[in-house]
């Protein structure tokens, strides 16, 4: 899954997977379904990542 922070502060997410009905063998992107449990998962992960960035200690 790829999550981006948009300039307006909202999140955008795309997921990647293999087509179930054959087709191309490579992974393809698709819009994450608009479901509350997925939105909560993405929001929680983004908040956790923000906390990790805020706590960084510079280059090692």
PDB file of N, CA and C in Angstrom:
ATOM      1  N   UNK A   1       0.849  -1.163   0.000  1.00  0.00           N
ATOM      2  CA  UNK A   1       0.000   0.000   0.000  1.00  0.00           C
ATOM      3  C   UNK A   1       0.895   1.226   0.000  1.00  0.00           C
ATOM      4  N   UNK A   2       0.493   2.223  -0.733  1.00  0.00           N
ATOM      5  CA  UNK A   2       1.213   3.476  -0.814  1.00  0.00           C
ATOM      6  C   UNK A   2       0.291   4.561  -0.288  1.00  0.00           C
ATOM      7  N   UNK A   3       0.756   5.292   0.714  1.00  0.00           N
ATOM      8  CA  UNK A   3      -0.033   6.391   1.292  1.00  0.00           C
ATOM      9  C   UNK A   3       0.748   7.677   1.089  1.00  0.00           C
ATOM     10  N   UNK A   4       0.083   8.692   0.557  1.00  0.00           N
ATOM     11  CA  UNK A   4       0.716   9.992   0.323  1.00  0.00           C
ATOM     12  C   UNK A   4      -0.012  11.062   1.120  1.00  0.00           C
ATOM     13  N   UNK A   5       0.739  12.067   1.547  1.00  0.00           N
ATOM     14  CA  UNK A   5       0.141  13.237   2.173  1.00  0.00           C
ATOM     15  C   UNK A   5      -0.033  14.297   1.095  1.00  0.00           C
ATOM     16  N   UNK A   6      -1.260  14.709   0.863  1.00  0.00           N
ATOM     17  CA  UNK A   6      -1.553  15.704  -0.161  1.00  0.00           C
ATOM     18  C   UNK A   6      -1.257  17.114   0.374  1.00  0.00           C
ATOM     19  N   UNK A   7      -1.053  18.083  -0.529  1.00  0.00           N
ATOM     20  CA  UNK A   7      -0.754  19.457  -0.093  1.00  0.00           C
ATOM     21  C   UNK A   7      -1.808  20.049   0.851  1.00  0.00           C
ATOM     22  N   UNK A   8      -3.059  19.596   0.735  1.00  0.00           N
ATOM     23  CA  UNK A   8      -4.105  20.143   1.601  1.00  0.00           C
ATOM     24  C   UNK A   8      -4.184  19.437   2.952  1.00  0.00           C
ATOM     25  N   UNK A   9      -3.273  18.474   3.202  1.00  0.00           N
ATOM     26  CA  UNK A   9      -3.239  17.777   4.479  1.00  0.00           C
ATOM     27  C   UNK A   9      -4.006  16.469   4.520  1.00  0.00           C
ATOM     28  N   UNK A  10      -4.759  16.144   3.479  1.00  0.00           N
ATOM     29  CA  UNK A  10      -5.482  14.873   3.426  1.00  0.00           C
ATOM     30  C   UNK A  10      -4.549  13.746   2.978  1.00  0.00           C
ATOM     31  N   UNK A  11      -4.975  12.515   3.209  1.00  0.00           N
ATOM     32  CA  UNK A  11      -4.218  11.352   2.773  1.00  0.00           C
ATOM     33  C   UNK A  11      -4.799  10.784   1.489  1.00  0.00           C
ATOM     34  N   UNK A  12      -3.946  10.229   0.655  1.00  0.00           N
ATOM     35  CA  UNK A  12      -4.373   9.498  -0.535  1.00  0.00           C
ATOM     36  C   UNK A  12      -3.710   8.133  -0.464  1.00  0.00           C
ATOM     37  N   UNK A  13      -4.453   7.074  -0.788  1.00  0.00           N
ATOM     38  CA  UNK A  13      -3.893   5.728  -0.681  1.00  0.00           C
ATOM     39  C   UNK A  13      -4.218   4.915  -1.923  1.00  0.00           C
ATOM     40  N   UNK A  14      -3.254   4.107  -2.338  1.00  0.00           N
ATOM     41  CA  UNK A  14      -3.451   3.123  -3.397  1.00  0.00           C
ATOM     42  C   UNK A  14      -2.877   1.808  -2.899  1.00  0.00           C
ATOM     43  N   UNK A  15      -3.499   0.729  -3.291  1.00  0.00           N
ATOM     44  CA  UNK A  15      -3.009  -0.598  -2.931  1.00  0.00           C
ATOM     45  C   UNK A  15      -2.497  -1.270  -4.194  1.00  0.00           C
ATOM     46  N   UNK A  16      -1.707  -2.290  -4.025  1.00  0.00           N
ATOM     47  CA  UNK A  16      -1.125  -3.003  -5.160  1.00  0.00           C
ATOM     48  C   UNK A  16      -1.394  -4.487  -5.022  1.00  0.00           C
ATOM     49  N   UNK A  17      -1.683  -5.141  -6.132  1.00  0.00           N
ATOM     50  CA  UNK A  17      -1.927  -6.578  -6.119  1.00  0.00           C
ATOM     51  C   UNK A  17      -1.898  -7.137  -7.522  1.00  0.00           C
ATOM     52  N   UNK A  18      -1.985  -8.438  -7.615  1.00  0.00           N
ATOM     53  CA  UNK A  18      -2.015  -9.096  -8.919  1.00  0.00           C
ATOM     54  C   UNK A  18      -3.462  -9.230  -9.380  1.00  0.00           C
ATOM     55  N   UNK A  19      -3.709  -9.063 -10.672  1.00  0.00           N
ATOM     56  CA  UNK A  19      -5.080  -9.232 -11.180  1.00  0.00           C
ATOM     57  C   UNK A  19      -5.580 -10.653 -10.906  1.00  0.00           C
ATOM     58  N   UNK A  20      -6.803 -10.776 -10.411  1.00  0.00           N
ATOM     59  CA  UNK A  20      -7.338 -12.099 -10.097  1.00  0.00           C
ATOM     60  C   UNK A  20      -7.795 -12.845 -11.346  1.00  0.00           C
ATOM     61  N   UNK A  21      -8.129 -12.126 -12.398  1.00  0.00           N
ATOM     62  CA  UNK A  21      -8.635 -12.774 -13.613  1.00  0.00           C
ATOM     63  C   UNK A  21      -7.549 -12.881 -14.680  1.00  0.00           C
ATOM     64  N   UNK A  22      -6.326 -13.141 -14.251  1.00  0.00           N
ATOM     65  CA  UNK A  22      -5.238 -13.231 -15.236  1.00  0.00           C
ATOM     66  C   UNK A  22      -4.736 -11.853 -15.585  1.00  0.00           C
ATOM     67  N   UNK A  23      -4.596 -11.592 -16.839  1.00  0.00           N
ATOM     68  CA  UNK A  23      -4.106 -10.281 -17.260  1.00  0.00           C
ATOM     69  C   UNK A  23      -2.604 -10.179 -17.068  1.00  0.00           C
ATOM     70  N   UNK A  24      -2.145  -8.964 -16.841  1.00  0.00           N
ATOM     71  CA  UNK A  24      -0.723  -8.730 -16.674  1.00  0.00           C
ATOM     72  C   UNK A  24      -0.203  -9.441 -15.432  1.00  0.00           C
ATOM     73  N   UNK A  25       1.025  -9.889 -15.511  1.00  0.00           N
ATOM     74  CA  UNK A  25       1.617 -10.583 -14.379  1.00  0.00           C
ATOM     75  C   UNK A  25       2.174  -9.661 -13.327  1.00  0.00           C
ATOM     76  N   UNK A  26       2.375  -8.392 -13.665  1.00  0.00           N
ATOM     77  CA  UNK A  26       2.958  -7.443 -12.722  1.00  0.00           C
ATOM     78  C   UNK A  26       1.895  -6.958 -11.730  1.00  0.00           C
ATOM     79  N   UNK A  27       2.352  -6.394 -10.652  1.00  0.00           N
ATOM     80  CA  UNK A  27       1.423  -5.809  -9.700  1.00  0.00           C
ATOM     81  C   UNK A  27       0.834  -4.541 -10.295  1.00  0.00           C
ATOM     82  N   UNK A  28      -0.438  -4.330 -10.056  1.00  0.00           N
ATOM     83  CA  UNK A  28      -1.126  -3.140 -10.558  1.00  0.00           C
ATOM     84  C   UNK A  28      -1.731  -2.379  -9.373  1.00  0.00           C
ATOM     85  N   UNK A  29      -1.862  -1.072  -9.510  1.00  0.00           N
ATOM     86  CA  UNK A  29      -2.430  -0.271  -8.429  1.00  0.00           C
ATOM     87  C   UNK A  29      -3.944  -0.200  -8.563  1.00  0.00           C
ATOM     88  N   UNK A  30      -4.608  -0.033  -7.442  1.00  0.00           N
ATOM     89  CA  UNK A  30      -6.052   0.175  -7.442  1.00  0.00           C
ATOM     90  C   UNK A  30      -6.404   1.036  -6.232  1.00  0.00           C
ATOM     91  N   UNK A  31      -7.499   1.751  -6.360  1.00  0.00           N
ATOM     92  CA  UNK A  31      -7.955   2.635  -5.285  1.00  0.00           C
ATOM     93  C   UNK A  31      -8.363   1.793  -4.090  1.00  0.00           C
ATOM     94  N   UNK A  32      -7.970   2.239  -2.902  1.00  0.00           N
ATOM     95  CA  UNK A  32      -8.363   1.557  -1.675  1.00  0.00           C
ATOM     96  C   UNK A  32      -9.860   1.770  -1.480  1.00  0.00           C
ATOM     97  N   UNK A  33     -10.622   0.689  -1.236  1.00  0.00           N
ATOM     98  CA  UNK A  33     -12.067   0.845  -1.042  1.00  0.00           C
ATOM     99  C   UNK A  33     -12.380   1.797   0.123  1.00  0.00           C
ATOM    100  N   UNK A  34     -13.444   2.556  -0.016  1.00  0.00           N
ATOM    101  CA  UNK A  34     -13.857   3.517   1.008  1.00  0.00           C
ATOM    102  C   UNK A  34     -14.635   2.780   2.097  1.00  0.00           C
ATOM    103  N   UNK A  35     -13.874   2.181   3.034  1.00  0.00           N
ATOM    104  CA  UNK A  35     -14.483   1.442   4.148  1.00  0.00           C
ATOM    105  C   UNK A  35     -13.897   1.981   5.449  1.00  0.00           C
ATOM    106  N   UNK A  36     -14.725   2.155   6.466  1.00  0.00           N
ATOM    107  CA  UNK A  36     -14.267   2.754   7.723  1.00  0.00           C
ATOM    108  C   UNK A  36     -13.072   2.035   8.352  1.00  0.00           C
ATOM    109  N   UNK A  37     -13.059   0.711   8.317  1.00  0.00           N
ATOM    110  CA  UNK A  37     -11.962  -0.019   8.954  1.00  0.00           C
ATOM    111  C   UNK A  37     -10.640   0.180   8.217  1.00  0.00           C
ATOM    112  N   UNK A  38     -10.698   0.327   6.890  1.00  0.00           N
ATOM    113  CA  UNK A  38      -9.479   0.597   6.124  1.00  0.00           C
ATOM    114  C   UNK A  38      -9.015   2.037   6.350  1.00  0.00           C
ATOM    115  N   UNK A  39      -9.960   2.968   6.406  1.00  0.00           N
ATOM    116  CA  UNK A  39      -9.606   4.364   6.676  1.00  0.00           C
ATOM    117  C   UNK A  39      -8.951   4.490   8.049  1.00  0.00           C
ATOM    118  N   UNK A  40      -9.465   3.773   9.042  1.00  0.00           N
ATOM    119  CA  UNK A  40      -8.884   3.815  10.382  1.00  0.00           C
ATOM    120  C   UNK A  40      -7.473   3.225  10.387  1.00  0.00           C
ATOM    121  N   UNK A  41      -7.268   2.154   9.657  1.00  0.00           N
ATOM    122  CA  UNK A  41      -5.951   1.529   9.564  1.00  0.00           C
ATOM    123  C   UNK A  41      -4.938   2.492   8.934  1.00  0.00           C
ATOM    124  N   UNK A  42      -5.327   3.133   7.839  1.00  0.00           N
ATOM    125  CA  UNK A  42      -4.441   4.067   7.135  1.00  0.00           C
ATOM    126  C   UNK A  42      -4.154   5.290   7.999  1.00  0.00           C
ATOM    127  N   UNK A  43      -5.187   5.834   8.639  1.00  0.00           N
ATOM    128  CA  UNK A  43      -5.009   6.998   9.495  1.00  0.00           C
ATOM    129  C   UNK A  43      -4.100   6.674  10.676  1.00  0.00           C
ATOM    130  N   UNK A  44      -4.286   5.521  11.282  1.00  0.00           N
ATOM    131  CA  UNK A  44      -3.433   5.111  12.399  1.00  0.00           C
ATOM    132  C   UNK A  44      -1.985   4.949  11.978  1.00  0.00           C
ATOM    133  N   UNK A  45      -1.762   4.337  10.816  1.00  0.00           N
ATOM    134  CA  UNK A  45      -0.402   4.142  10.317  1.00  0.00           C
ATOM    135  C   UNK A  45       0.250   5.485   9.993  1.00  0.00           C
ATOM    136  N   UNK A  46      -0.501   6.402   9.390  1.00  0.00           N
ATOM    137  CA  UNK A  46       0.043   7.716   9.066  1.00  0.00           C
ATOM    138  C   UNK A  46       0.382   8.487  10.334  1.00  0.00           C
ATOM    139  N   UNK A  47      -0.443   8.395  11.354  1.00  0.00           N
ATOM    140  CA  UNK A  47      -0.171   9.075  12.624  1.00  0.00           C
ATOM    141  C   UNK A  47       1.072   8.501  13.294  1.00  0.00           C
ATOM    142  N   UNK A  48       1.221   7.197  13.244  1.00  0.00           N
ATOM    143  CA  UNK A  48       2.410   6.543  13.801  1.00  0.00           C
ATOM    144  C   UNK A  48       3.671   6.991  13.057  1.00  0.00           C
ATOM    145  N   UNK A  49       3.598   7.024  11.734  1.00  0.00           N
ATOM    146  CA  UNK A  49       4.745   7.471  10.933  1.00  0.00           C
ATOM    147  C   UNK A  49       5.079   8.929  11.247  1.00  0.00           C
ATOM    148  N   UNK A  50       4.060   9.777  11.426  1.00  0.00           N
ATOM    149  CA  UNK A  50       4.299  11.182  11.753  1.00  0.00           C
ATOM    150  C   UNK A  50       5.036  11.310  13.076  1.00  0.00           C
ATOM    151  N   UNK A  51       4.644  10.493  14.046  1.00  0.00           N
ATOM    152  CA  UNK A  51       5.323  10.507  15.334  1.00  0.00           C
ATOM    153  C   UNK A  51       6.779  10.083  15.222  1.00  0.00           C
ATOM    154  N   UNK A  52       7.038   9.084  14.386  1.00  0.00           N
ATOM    155  CA  UNK A  52       8.409   8.627  14.188  1.00  0.00           C
ATOM    156  C   UNK A  52       9.250   9.715  13.519  1.00  0.00           C
ATOM    157  N   UNK A  53       8.672  10.405  12.527  1.00  0.00           N
ATOM    158  CA  UNK A  53       9.395  11.497  11.869  1.00  0.00           C
ATOM    159  C   UNK A  53       9.668  12.624  12.856  1.00  0.00           C
ATOM    160  N   UNK A  54       8.686  12.952  13.677  1.00  0.00           N
ATOM    161  CA  UNK A  54       8.849  14.051  14.634  1.00  0.00           C
ATOM    162  C   UNK A  54       9.934  13.737  15.666  1.00  0.00           C
ATOM    163  N   UNK A  55      10.147  12.459  15.951  1.00  0.00           N
ATOM    164  CA  UNK A  55      11.111  12.051  16.972  1.00  0.00           C
ATOM    165  C   UNK A  55      12.491  11.725  16.392  1.00  0.00           C
ATOM    166  N   UNK A  56      12.703  11.973  15.106  1.00  0.00           N
ATOM    167  CA  UNK A  56      13.981  11.591  14.510  1.00  0.00           C
ATOM    168  C   UNK A  56      15.133  12.314  15.206  1.00  0.00           C
ATOM    169  N   UNK A  57      16.300  11.717  15.151  1.00  0.00           N
ATOM    170  CA  UNK A  57      17.488  12.270  15.810  1.00  0.00           C
ATOM    171  C   UNK A  57      18.556  12.688  14.797  1.00  0.00           C
ATOM    172  N   UNK A  58      18.160  12.965  13.584  1.00  0.00           N
ATOM    173  CA  UNK A  58      19.104  13.421  12.568  1.00  0.00           C
ATOM    174  C   UNK A  58      19.839  12.256  11.938  1.00  0.00           C
ATOM    175  N   UNK A  59      20.824  12.575  11.148  1.00  0.00           N
ATOM    176  CA  UNK A  59      21.608  11.541  10.470  1.00  0.00           C
ATOM    177  C   UNK A  59      22.461  10.777  11.467  1.00  0.00           C
ATOM    178  N   UNK A  60      22.602   9.466  11.214  1.00  0.00           N
ATOM    179  CA  UNK A  60      23.349   8.611  12.142  1.00  0.00           C
ATOM    180  C   UNK A  60      24.788   8.634  11.992  1.00  0.00           C
TER     181      UNK A  60
END
